[in-house]
mmCIF file of C-alpha atoms and ligand atoms in Angstrom:
data_model
loop_
_atom_site.group_PDB
_atom_site.id
_atom_site.type_symbol
_atom_site.label_atom_id
_atom_site.label_comp_id
_atom_site.label_asym_id
_atom_site.label_seq_id
_atom_site.Cartn_x
_atom_site.Cartn_y
_atom_site.Cartn_z
ATOM 1 C CA MET F 1 10.249 35.871 10.756
ATOM 2 C CA TYR F 2 9.734 34.431 14.070
ATOM 3 C CA ASN F 3 10.728 31.485 16.195
ATOM 4 C CA ILE F 4 8.396 30.817 18.607
ATOM 5 C CA SER F 5 9.104 28.051 21.470
ATOM 6 C CA LEU F 6 6.362 25.896 22.961
ATOM 7 C CA ILE F 7 6.339 24.387 26.023
ATOM 8 C CA THR F 8 3.667 21.052 25.374
ATOM 9 C CA GLY F 9 3.001 20.742 29.296
ATOM 10 C CA ASP F 10 1.158 17.657 31.348
ATOM 11 C CA GLY F 11 -2.639 17.054 31.399
ATOM 12 C CA ILE F 12 -4.129 18.928 28.674
ATOM 13 C CA GLY F 13 -1.111 20.655 27.894
ATOM 14 C CA PRO F 14 -0.389 18.625 24.811
ATOM 15 C CA GLU F 15 -3.956 19.287 23.106
ATOM 16 C CA ILE F 16 -4.394 22.698 23.709
ATOM 17 C CA SER F 17 -0.806 23.019 22.561
ATOM 18 C CA GLU F 18 -2.354 21.953 19.421
ATOM 19 C CA SER F 19 -4.278 24.313 18.697
ATOM 20 C CA ALA F 20 -2.162 27.151 19.172
ATOM 21 C CA ILE F 21 0.123 24.981 16.782
ATOM 22 C CA SER F 22 -2.899 25.227 14.258
ATOM 23 C CA ILE F 23 -3.620 28.546 14.601
ATOM 24 C CA LEU F 24 -0.244 29.576 14.100
ATOM 25 C CA GLU F 25 0.400 27.549 10.686
ATOM 26 C CA THR F 26 -3.085 29.429 9.870
ATOM 27 C CA ILE F 27 -1.963 32.328 10.246
ATOM 28 C CA ASN F 28 1.915 31.493 8.128
ATOM 29 C CA ASP F 29 -0.646 30.164 5.963
ATOM 30 C CA ARG F 30 -3.017 33.521 5.259
ATOM 31 C CA PHE F 31 -0.581 36.876 6.250
ATOM 32 C CA MET F 32 2.303 38.148 5.436
ATOM 33 C CA LEU F 33 3.154 37.553 9.484
ATOM 34 C CA LYS F 34 5.629 34.413 9.598
ATOM 35 C CA PHE F 35 6.638 31.810 12.601
ATOM 36 C CA THR F 36 8.763 29.022 13.348
ATOM 37 C CA ILE F 37 7.767 26.232 16.258
ATOM 38 C CA ASP F 38 9.654 25.051 18.029
ATOM 39 C CA LYS F 39 8.526 22.540 20.595
ATOM 40 C CA LEU F 40 10.704 21.928 23.789
ATOM 41 C CA GLU F 41 10.342 19.423 26.724
ATOM 42 C CA ALA F 42 9.111 21.072 30.208
ATOM 43 C CA GLY F 43 6.958 19.333 33.143
ATOM 44 C CA ASP F 44 6.321 15.968 34.442
ATOM 45 C CA ARG F 45 6.629 13.729 31.627
ATOM 46 C CA VAL F 46 10.500 14.843 31.077
ATOM 47 C CA LEU F 47 10.846 14.868 34.843
ATOM 48 C CA ASN F 48 9.737 11.145 34.605
ATOM 49 C CA LYS F 49 12.060 10.431 31.881
ATOM 50 C CA THR F 50 15.398 12.248 33.222
ATOM 51 C CA GLY F 51 15.184 13.516 36.606
ATOM 52 C CA HIS F 52 14.931 17.073 35.894
ATOM 53 C CA ALA F 53 11.819 19.057 35.261
ATOM 54 C CA LEU F 54 13.251 21.924 33.108
ATOM 55 C CA PRO F 55 16.246 20.654 30.772
ATOM 56 C CA THR F 56 19.084 23.151 30.303
ATOM 57 C CA GLU F 57 18.343 22.897 26.432
ATOM 58 C CA THR F 58 14.345 24.020 26.709
ATOM 59 C CA ILE F 59 16.155 27.263 29.105
ATOM 60 C CA SER F 60 18.715 28.074 26.215
ATOM 61 C CA SER F 61 16.230 27.532 23.281
ATOM 62 C CA ILE F 62 13.802 29.781 25.354
ATOM 63 C CA LYS F 63 16.531 32.764 24.939
ATOM 64 C CA LYS F 64 17.192 32.200 21.515
ATOM 65 C CA SER F 65 13.726 32.442 20.733
ATOM 66 C CA THR F 66 11.378 35.018 19.833
ATOM 67 C CA ALA F 67 8.990 34.426 22.772
ATOM 68 C CA CYS F 68 7.979 31.227 24.787
ATOM 69 C CA LEU F 69 4.297 30.550 24.255
ATOM 70 C CA LYS F 70 3.506 27.564 27.569
ATOM 71 C CA ALA F 71 0.852 25.246 28.338
ATOM 72 C CA PRO F 72 0.549 24.193 31.587
ATOM 73 C CA VAL F 73 2.504 21.380 33.387
ATOM 74 C CA GLY F 74 1.169 19.500 36.117
ATOM 75 C CA GLU F 75 2.878 18.438 39.521
ATOM 76 C CA SER F 76 6.571 19.965 38.775
ATOM 77 C CA ALA F 77 4.747 23.195 38.021
ATOM 78 C CA SER F 78 6.830 24.880 40.888
ATOM 79 C CA ASP F 79 10.059 23.654 38.651
ATOM 80 C CA VAL F 80 9.202 24.777 35.870
ATOM 81 C CA ILE F 81 7.404 28.578 35.739
ATOM 82 C CA VAL F 82 8.182 29.577 38.614
ATOM 83 C CA PHE F 83 12.351 29.198 37.937
ATOM 84 C CA LEU F 84 11.004 30.722 34.986
ATOM 85 C CA ARG F 85 9.716 34.007 35.993
ATOM 86 C CA GLN F 86 12.826 34.175 38.307
ATOM 87 C CA LYS F 87 15.951 33.275 35.535
ATOM 88 C CA LEU F 88 14.176 35.488 32.853
ATOM 89 C CA ASN F 89 13.061 38.059 35.167
ATOM 90 C CA LEU F 90 9.642 38.117 33.284
ATOM 91 C CA TYR F 91 8.801 40.344 36.692
ATOM 92 C CA ALA F 92 5.235 41.223 35.071
ATOM 93 C CA ASN F 93 2.547 38.879 34.939
ATOM 94 C CA VAL F 94 -0.421 40.416 33.056
ATOM 95 C CA ARG F 95 -3.707 38.931 33.555
ATOM 96 C CA PRO F 96 -7.190 40.124 31.282
ATOM 97 C CA ILE F 97 -10.176 39.284 32.441
ATOM 98 C CA LYS F 98 -13.142 40.085 29.738
ATOM 99 C CA SER F 99 -16.266 38.599 29.653
ATOM 100 C CA TYR F 100 -17.243 37.059 26.354
ATOM 101 C CA PRO F 101 -20.776 36.572 24.776
ATOM 102 C CA ASN F 102 -22.876 33.308 25.667
ATOM 103 C CA MET F 103 -21.088 31.984 28.747
ATOM 104 C CA SER F 104 -22.966 31.207 32.120
ATOM 105 C CA ALA F 105 -20.879 33.704 34.015
ATOM 106 C CA LEU F 106 -21.569 35.068 37.175
ATOM 107 C CA LYS F 107 -20.764 38.311 35.954
ATOM 108 C CA ASN F 108 -21.323 39.645 32.138
ATOM 109 C CA ASN F 109 -19.624 43.500 31.504
ATOM 110 C CA VAL F 110 -16.232 41.916 32.816
ATOM 111 C CA ASP F 111 -12.946 43.926 31.881
ATOM 112 C CA PHE F 112 -10.126 44.580 34.227
ATOM 113 C CA VAL F 113 -6.557 43.501 33.906
ATOM 114 C CA ILE F 114 -4.384 41.851 37.310
ATOM 115 C CA VAL F 115 -1.064 42.904 37.425
ATOM 116 C CA ARG F 116 0.884 40.379 39.227
ATOM 117 C CA GLU F 117 4.468 41.188 40.576
ATOM 118 C CA ASN F 118 6.067 37.722 39.725
ATOM 119 C CA THR F 119 9.311 37.310 40.922
ATOM 120 C CA GLU F 120 9.005 38.295 44.643
ATOM 121 C CA ASP F 121 6.915 37.685 48.051
ATOM 122 C CA LEU F 122 6.189 34.013 49.316
ATOM 123 C CA TYR F 123 6.940 32.666 45.792
ATOM 124 C CA MET F 124 10.754 32.574 45.813
ATOM 125 C CA GLY F 125 11.006 28.704 47.275
ATOM 126 C CA ASN F 126 12.085 30.503 50.900
ATOM 127 C CA GLU F 127 10.787 27.511 53.062
ATOM 128 C CA PHE F 128 12.966 25.759 56.132
ATOM 129 C CA TYR F 129 11.857 23.313 57.954
ATOM 130 C CA ILE F 130 12.853 24.470 62.385
ATOM 131 C CA ASN F 131 12.164 21.245 62.919
ATOM 132 C CA ASP F 132 10.106 18.502 62.385
ATOM 133 C CA ASP F 133 6.564 19.679 63.431
ATOM 134 C CA ALA F 134 6.933 23.440 62.122
ATOM 135 C CA ALA F 135 8.033 24.829 58.610
ATOM 136 C CA ILE F 136 8.651 28.262 58.094
ATOM 137 C CA ALA F 137 8.700 30.872 54.944
ATOM 138 C CA ILE F 138 10.176 34.366 54.226
ATOM 139 C CA ARG F 139 8.240 36.964 52.252
ATOM 140 C CA LEU F 140 10.671 39.037 50.163
ATOM 141 C CA VAL F 141 8.859 42.464 48.718
ATOM 142 C CA SER F 142 11.258 45.193 47.362
ATOM 143 C CA LYS F 143 11.024 48.448 46.687
ATOM 144 C CA ILE F 144 13.025 48.021 43.447
ATOM 145 C CA ALA F 145 10.770 45.427 42.391
ATOM 146 C CA SER F 146 7.692 46.918 43.324
ATOM 147 C CA LYS F 147 8.395 50.182 41.295
ATOM 148 C CA LYS F 148 8.820 48.284 38.153
ATOM 149 C CA ILE F 149 5.274 46.524 38.953
ATOM 150 C CA ALA F 150 3.642 49.652 39.854
ATOM 151 C CA THR F 151 4.924 51.305 37.064
ATOM 152 C CA TYR F 152 4.148 48.517 34.038
ATOM 153 C CA ALA F 153 0.115 48.666 36.001
ATOM 154 C CA CYS F 154 0.051 52.453 35.806
ATOM 155 C CA ASN F 155 1.386 52.290 31.630
ATOM 156 C CA ILE F 156 -1.441 49.750 31.434
ATOM 157 C CA ALA F 157 -4.149 52.094 32.821
ATOM 158 C CA LYS F 158 -2.746 54.707 30.546
ATOM 159 C CA SER F 159 -2.709 52.552 27.467
ATOM 160 C CA ARG F 160 -6.229 51.224 28.303
ATOM 161 C CA ASN F 161 -7.894 54.167 28.549
ATOM 162 C CA ILE F 162 -11.402 53.271 30.093
ATOM 163 C CA LEU F 163 -11.223 54.560 34.403
ATOM 164 C CA ASN F 164 -7.418 55.109 34.425
ATOM 165 C CA LYS F 165 -7.453 53.794 37.888
ATOM 166 C CA VAL F 166 -5.396 51.089 39.238
ATOM 167 C CA THR F 167 -6.089 49.446 42.813
ATOM 168 C CA CYS F 168 -3.231 48.716 44.641
ATOM 169 C CA VAL F 169 -4.562 45.250 46.525
ATOM 170 C CA HIS F 170 -2.413 44.299 49.573
ATOM 171 C CA LYS F 171 -2.635 43.289 53.488
ATOM 172 C CA SER F 172 -0.909 46.166 55.126
ATOM 173 C CA ASN F 173 -2.964 45.882 57.993
ATOM 174 C CA VAL F 174 -1.120 42.602 59.001
ATOM 175 C CA MET F 175 2.030 42.143 57.066
ATOM 176 C CA ARG F 176 3.134 46.306 58.226
ATOM 177 C CA LYS F 177 6.647 45.887 56.489
ATOM 178 C CA THR F 178 5.723 44.159 53.131
ATOM 179 C CA ASP F 179 2.966 44.913 51.963
ATOM 180 C CA GLY F 180 3.717 48.101 53.821
ATOM 181 C CA LEU F 181 6.215 49.120 51.041
ATOM 182 C CA PHE F 182 4.544 47.215 48.277
ATOM 183 C CA VAL F 183 1.469 50.235 48.933
ATOM 184 C CA LYS F 184 3.747 53.263 49.897
ATOM 185 C CA THR F 185 5.939 52.190 46.726
ATOM 186 C CA CYS F 186 2.300 51.475 44.569
ATOM 187 C CA GLU F 187 1.372 55.494 45.424
ATOM 188 C CA GLU F 188 4.193 56.963 45.304
ATOM 189 C CA ILE F 189 4.874 55.154 41.307
ATOM 190 C CA SER F 190 0.568 56.551 40.278
ATOM 191 C CA ARG F 191 1.257 59.602 41.471
ATOM 192 C CA SER F 192 3.755 60.131 38.966
ATOM 193 C CA HIS F 193 1.964 59.295 36.385
ATOM 194 C CA ASN F 194 -0.207 62.399 35.216
ATOM 195 C CA ASN F 195 -3.855 61.537 35.321
ATOM 196 C CA ILE F 196 -3.906 57.675 37.436
ATOM 197 C CA LYS F 197 -6.678 57.649 39.934
ATOM 198 C CA PHE F 198 -4.759 55.631 42.926
ATOM 199 C CA GLU F 199 -6.611 53.564 44.969
ATOM 200 C CA SER F 200 -5.566 50.588 47.409
ATOM 201 C CA MET F 201 -7.395 48.001 48.900
ATOM 202 C CA TYR F 202 -7.384 44.855 50.993
ATOM 203 C CA VAL F 203 -7.104 41.965 49.852
ATOM 204 C CA ASP F 204 -9.836 40.280 51.349
ATOM 205 C CA ALA F 205 -11.702 42.875 50.585
ATOM 206 C CA CYS F 206 -10.914 42.772 47.080
ATOM 207 C CA ALA F 207 -11.909 39.414 46.974
ATOM 208 C CA MET F 208 -15.555 40.152 47.524
ATOM 209 C CA ASN F 209 -15.575 42.988 45.455
ATOM 210 C CA ILE F 210 -14.537 40.798 42.073
ATOM 211 C CA ILE F 211 -17.757 39.228 43.282
ATOM 212 C CA ARG F 212 -19.974 41.739 44.156
ATOM 213 C CA ASN F 213 -18.993 44.950 41.596
ATOM 214 C CA PRO F 214 -15.758 43.519 39.142
ATOM 215 C CA GLU F 215 -16.969 46.769 36.681
ATOM 216 C CA LYS F 216 -15.351 48.787 39.129
ATOM 217 C CA PHE F 217 -12.135 47.148 38.458
ATOM 218 C CA ASP F 218 -9.428 49.020 35.676
ATOM 219 C CA VAL F 219 -5.659 47.878 36.780
ATOM 220 C CA ILE F 220 -5.527 45.524 39.437
ATOM 221 C CA VAL F 221 -1.467 45.469 41.272
ATOM 222 C CA THR F 222 -0.567 42.627 43.929
ATOM 223 C CA THR F 223 1.870 40.695 44.959
ATOM 224 C CA ASN F 224 2.610 37.071 43.435
ATOM 225 C CA MET F 225 0.897 35.012 45.703
ATOM 226 C CA PHE F 226 -2.794 37.606 46.212
ATOM 227 C CA GLY F 227 -2.197 37.598 42.309
ATOM 228 C CA ASP F 228 -2.569 33.988 41.805
ATOM 229 C CA ILE F 229 -5.398 33.484 43.787
ATOM 230 C CA LEU F 230 -7.751 36.688 42.922
ATOM 231 C CA SER F 231 -6.708 35.946 38.810
ATOM 232 C CA ASP F 232 -8.457 32.325 39.564
ATOM 233 C CA GLU F 233 -11.703 33.956 40.962
ATOM 234 C CA ALA F 234 -11.960 36.372 38.192
ATOM 235 C CA ALA F 235 -11.224 33.961 35.450
ATOM 236 C CA GLN F 236 -14.049 31.934 37.315
ATOM 237 C CA ILE F 237 -16.475 34.736 37.640
ATOM 238 C CA SER F 238 -16.338 36.123 33.868
ATOM 239 C CA GLY F 239 -17.126 32.325 32.500
ATOM 240 C CA SER F 240 -14.381 29.519 32.877
ATOM 241 C CA LEU F 241 -10.666 29.048 33.657
ATOM 242 C CA GLY F 242 -10.298 28.035 30.103
ATOM 243 C CA ILE F 243 -10.851 31.174 28.649
ATOM 244 C CA ALA F 244 -8.270 33.236 30.798
ATOM 245 C CA PRO F 245 -4.554 33.467 29.257
ATOM 246 C CA SER F 246 -1.594 35.312 30.489
ATOM 247 C CA ALA F 247 1.619 37.106 30.031
ATOM 248 C CA ASN F 248 4.670 36.704 31.800
ATOM 249 C CA ILE F 249 6.900 40.049 30.600
ATOM 250 C CA GLY F 250 10.181 40.918 31.628
ATOM 251 C CA ASP F 251 12.652 44.089 29.681
ATOM 252 C CA LYS F 252 14.421 40.745 27.357
ATOM 253 C CA TYR F 253 12.154 38.092 27.561
ATOM 254 C CA ALA F 254 8.381 37.075 27.578
ATOM 255 C CA LEU F 255 6.417 34.130 27.949
ATOM 256 C CA PHE F 256 2.487 33.270 27.458
ATOM 257 C CA GLU F 257 0.306 30.807 29.001
ATOM 258 C CA PRO F 258 -3.246 30.060 29.831
ATOM 259 C CA ILE F 259 -3.666 31.066 34.049
ATOM 260 C CA HIS F 260 -4.924 27.351 34.317
ATOM 261 C CA GLY F 261 -3.048 23.860 35.595
ATOM 262 C CA ALA F 262 -2.708 21.005 33.610
ATOM 263 C CA ALA F 263 -6.358 19.794 34.767
ATOM 264 C CA PHE F 264 -5.983 16.169 34.403
ATOM 265 C CA ASP F 265 -9.946 15.723 35.598
ATOM 266 C CA ILE F 266 -10.379 16.208 31.505
ATOM 267 C CA ALA F 267 -7.087 15.678 30.027
ATOM 268 C CA GLY F 268 -7.603 13.091 26.964
ATOM 269 C CA LYS F 269 -11.511 13.420 26.891
ATOM 270 C CA LYS F 270 -11.316 15.905 23.960
ATOM 271 C CA ILE F 271 -13.015 19.035 25.933
ATOM 272 C CA ALA F 272 -10.705 21.328 26.750
ATOM 273 C CA ASN F 273 -11.022 24.547 26.040
ATOM 274 C CA PRO F 274 -8.745 25.778 23.705
ATOM 275 C CA VAL F 275 -9.706 29.797 24.089
ATOM 276 C CA SER F 276 -6.745 30.069 26.674
ATOM 277 C CA ILE F 277 -3.573 28.955 24.447
ATOM 278 C CA MET F 278 -5.760 30.677 21.880
ATOM 279 C CA LEU F 279 -6.209 34.274 23.674
ATOM 280 C CA SER F 280 -2.365 33.853 25.566
ATOM 281 C CA THR F 281 -1.201 33.659 21.150
ATOM 282 C CA LYS F 282 -3.110 36.820 20.972
ATOM 283 C CA MET F 283 -1.203 38.533 23.611
ATOM 284 C CA MET F 284 1.677 37.361 21.785
ATOM 285 C CA LEU F 285 1.195 38.786 18.787
ATOM 286 C CA ASP F 286 0.666 42.081 20.877
ATOM 287 C CA TRP F 287 4.068 41.680 22.213
ATOM 288 C CA ILE F 288 5.298 40.789 19.088
ATOM 289 C CA SER F 289 3.743 44.355 17.705
ATOM 290 C CA THR F 290 5.025 46.356 20.043
ATOM 291 C CA LYS F 291 8.750 44.581 20.938
ATOM 292 C CA TYR F 292 9.649 44.676 17.128
ATOM 293 C CA ASP F 293 6.840 47.691 15.908
ATOM 294 C CA ASP F 294 5.403 44.935 14.016
ATOM 295 C CA ARG F 295 1.927 46.566 11.997
ATOM 296 C CA GLU F 296 0.830 43.094 10.782
ATOM 297 C CA ALA F 297 0.745 41.383 14.547
ATOM 298 C CA VAL F 298 -1.799 44.125 15.355
ATOM 299 C CA PHE F 299 -3.647 43.259 12.894
ATOM 300 C CA VAL F 300 -3.677 40.213 13.023
ATOM 301 C CA ALA F 301 -3.544 39.839 17.120
ATOM 302 C CA GLN F 302 -7.088 41.839 17.159
ATOM 303 C CA ARG F 303 -8.515 39.791 13.852
ATOM 304 C CA LEU F 304 -7.929 36.439 16.221
ATOM 305 C CA GLU F 305 -9.703 37.811 19.096
ATOM 306 C CA ASN F 306 -12.263 38.875 16.847
ATOM 307 C CA VAL F 307 -13.061 35.589 15.888
ATOM 308 C CA ILE F 308 -12.589 33.796 18.841
ATOM 309 C CA TYR F 309 -15.849 36.088 20.284
ATOM 310 C CA GLU F 310 -17.609 35.536 16.834
ATOM 311 C CA THR F 311 -17.518 31.634 17.342
ATOM 312 C CA VAL F 312 -18.281 31.831 21.272
ATOM 313 C CA GLN F 313 -21.080 34.126 19.904
ATOM 314 C CA LYS F 314 -22.567 31.528 17.618
ATOM 315 C CA ASN F 315 -22.992 29.252 20.656
ATOM 316 C CA ILE F 316 -20.031 26.821 19.079
ATOM 317 C CA LYS F 317 -18.426 26.493 22.955
ATOM 318 C CA THR F 318 -16.756 23.735 24.891
ATOM 319 C CA LYS F 319 -17.973 21.715 27.467
ATOM 320 C CA ASP F 320 -16.585 24.388 30.118
ATOM 321 C CA ILE F 321 -18.473 27.454 28.957
ATOM 322 C CA GLY F 322 -21.686 24.868 27.824
ATOM 323 C CA GLY F 323 -21.264 23.821 24.363
ATOM 324 C CA ASN F 324 -20.345 20.254 22.793
ATOM 325 C CA TYR F 325 -17.666 20.935 20.422
ATOM 326 C CA THR F 326 -14.396 18.782 21.408
ATOM 327 C CA THR F 327 -11.501 20.532 21.584
ATOM 328 C CA VAL F 328 -10.678 19.893 17.380
ATOM 329 C CA GLU F 329 -13.779 20.782 16.601
ATOM 330 C CA PHE F 330 -14.071 24.814 18.077
ATOM 331 C CA THR F 331 -10.269 25.144 17.127
ATOM 332 C CA LYS F 332 -11.296 23.853 13.562
ATOM 333 C CA GLU F 333 -14.402 26.997 13.697
ATOM 334 C CA VAL F 334 -12.133 29.358 14.897
ATOM 335 C CA ILE F 335 -9.506 28.859 11.907
ATOM 336 C CA ASN F 336 -11.992 28.421 9.638
ATOM 337 C CA ARG F 337 -13.048 32.673 10.371
ATOM 338 C CA ILE F 338 -9.414 33.828 10.604
HETATM 339 P P1 ATP T 401 -2.482 25.143 39.463
HETATM 340 O O1 ATP T 401 -2.968 24.760 40.848
HETATM 341 O O2 ATP T 401 -1.794 24.353 38.905
HETATM 342 O O3 ATP T 401 -3.216 26.127 38.838
HETATM 343 P P2 ATP T 401 -5.222 23.552 39.159
HETATM 344 O O4 ATP T 401 -5.203 22.595 40.357
HETATM 345 O O5 ATP T 401 -6.189 24.951 40.614
HETATM 346 O O6 ATP T 401 -4.161 23.928 39.258
HETATM 347 P P3 ATP T 401 -6.610 23.263 37.198
HETATM 348 O O7 ATP T 401 -5.358 22.434 36.391
HETATM 349 O O8 ATP T 401 -6.336 24.942 37.455
HETATM 350 O O9 ATP T 401 -6.238 23.484 38.728
HETATM 351 O O10 ATP T 401 -7.979 23.569 36.630
HETATM 352 C C1 ATP T 401 -9.135 23.410 38.042
HETATM 353 C C2 ATP T 401 -10.617 22.885 36.991
HETATM 354 O O11 ATP T 401 -10.740 24.303 35.842
HETATM 355 C C3 ATP T 401 -10.718 21.384 36.203
HETATM 356 O O12 ATP T 401 -10.454 20.585 37.226
HETATM 357 C C4 ATP T 401 -10.990 21.302 34.789
HETATM 358 O O13 ATP T 401 -12.271 21.094 35.455
HETATM 359 C C5 ATP T 401 -11.245 23.387 34.791
HETATM 360 N N1 ATP T 401 -10.465 23.679 33.899
HETATM 361 C C6 ATP T 401 -8.689 24.408 33.620
HETATM 362 N N2 ATP T 401 -8.720 24.450 32.434
HETATM 363 C C7 ATP T 401 -9.360 24.614 31.961
HETATM 364 C C8 ATP T 401 -9.644 24.495 29.987
HETATM 365 N N3 ATP T 401 -8.713 24.502 29.642
HETATM 366 N N4 ATP T 401 -10.815 23.551 29.692
HETATM 367 C C9 ATP T 401 -11.840 23.269 30.604
HETATM 368 N N5 ATP T 401 -11.972 22.945 31.640
HETATM 369 C C10 ATP T 401 -10.544 23.579 32.315
#
């Protein structure tokens, strides 16, 4: 029995969380794999109620659970997710970018992974006002964190076994010390991995190449802020932000979430695409299968991905990807196929 802590979030968060709950309940009914779900509060609603976006009970429940599934939170996102990434040392943010059928996407046949360092860089919140008219931010890039993320990226490239290539994305021609250290460390680590090809690319060139020839990428490894920005771009060229999942992985804890935000503009309209949280659930099953050597979890993860693919292939889609199914209708279609 695995205990899943679920942050239901803000905006479209509660709507897509219901889809994730239905998927886990269906797995409970139809497979040997069993889950309990513990709904937790975090984000704007609890902030307005209590003055804290991330209650201490939520953190301790996550620590006690097998894994955390998280829907997007709103304005208080950085008080929740950035804090959790640091507090739980979820150092690797893994963002698969993959084409699905029947998308009005800019590019088809896209299949690469962005591995983003998740604990350092400008997102640590080290910002200060110098005076009323100027503020300063401090950027940390450490050798130890760079080594860990580079190792993680090389291992993903090896396990994918497609191009066996790691592209280190940086801006070391301008940020010579921080990004200089990052790219040098990534290169050193890649050399210690047999059969991994290493290339380095400036972030502006990478932003262009994601649009021009995304098929040339296999695994991108990059720092926190560049990874954040590039993954929204990459998700959009392959279809929609609404289909893009992610994993935040540490040595002890793991948290899975859509890459998109709370999308307040479509909240309550019943049109949110739940594929992002369904594929995040799939990533969670994959992680459980490795961590607990659970073969049933591998099988169910693959089954879930296949049925999402089949559903979209049959032109059953939400509005963002050119269909007219509601969140609930789409979820039912996926469940019927599981
Ligand atoms: P954040 O900065 O928190 O990542 P954001 O302001 O970049 O958030 P998102 O909430 O990620 O914006 O959404 C950007 C747009 O993408 C939304 O306005 C919405 O139209 C669309 N979108 C995002 N997620 C989904 C989804 N699951 N289904 C349908 N459309 C989505």
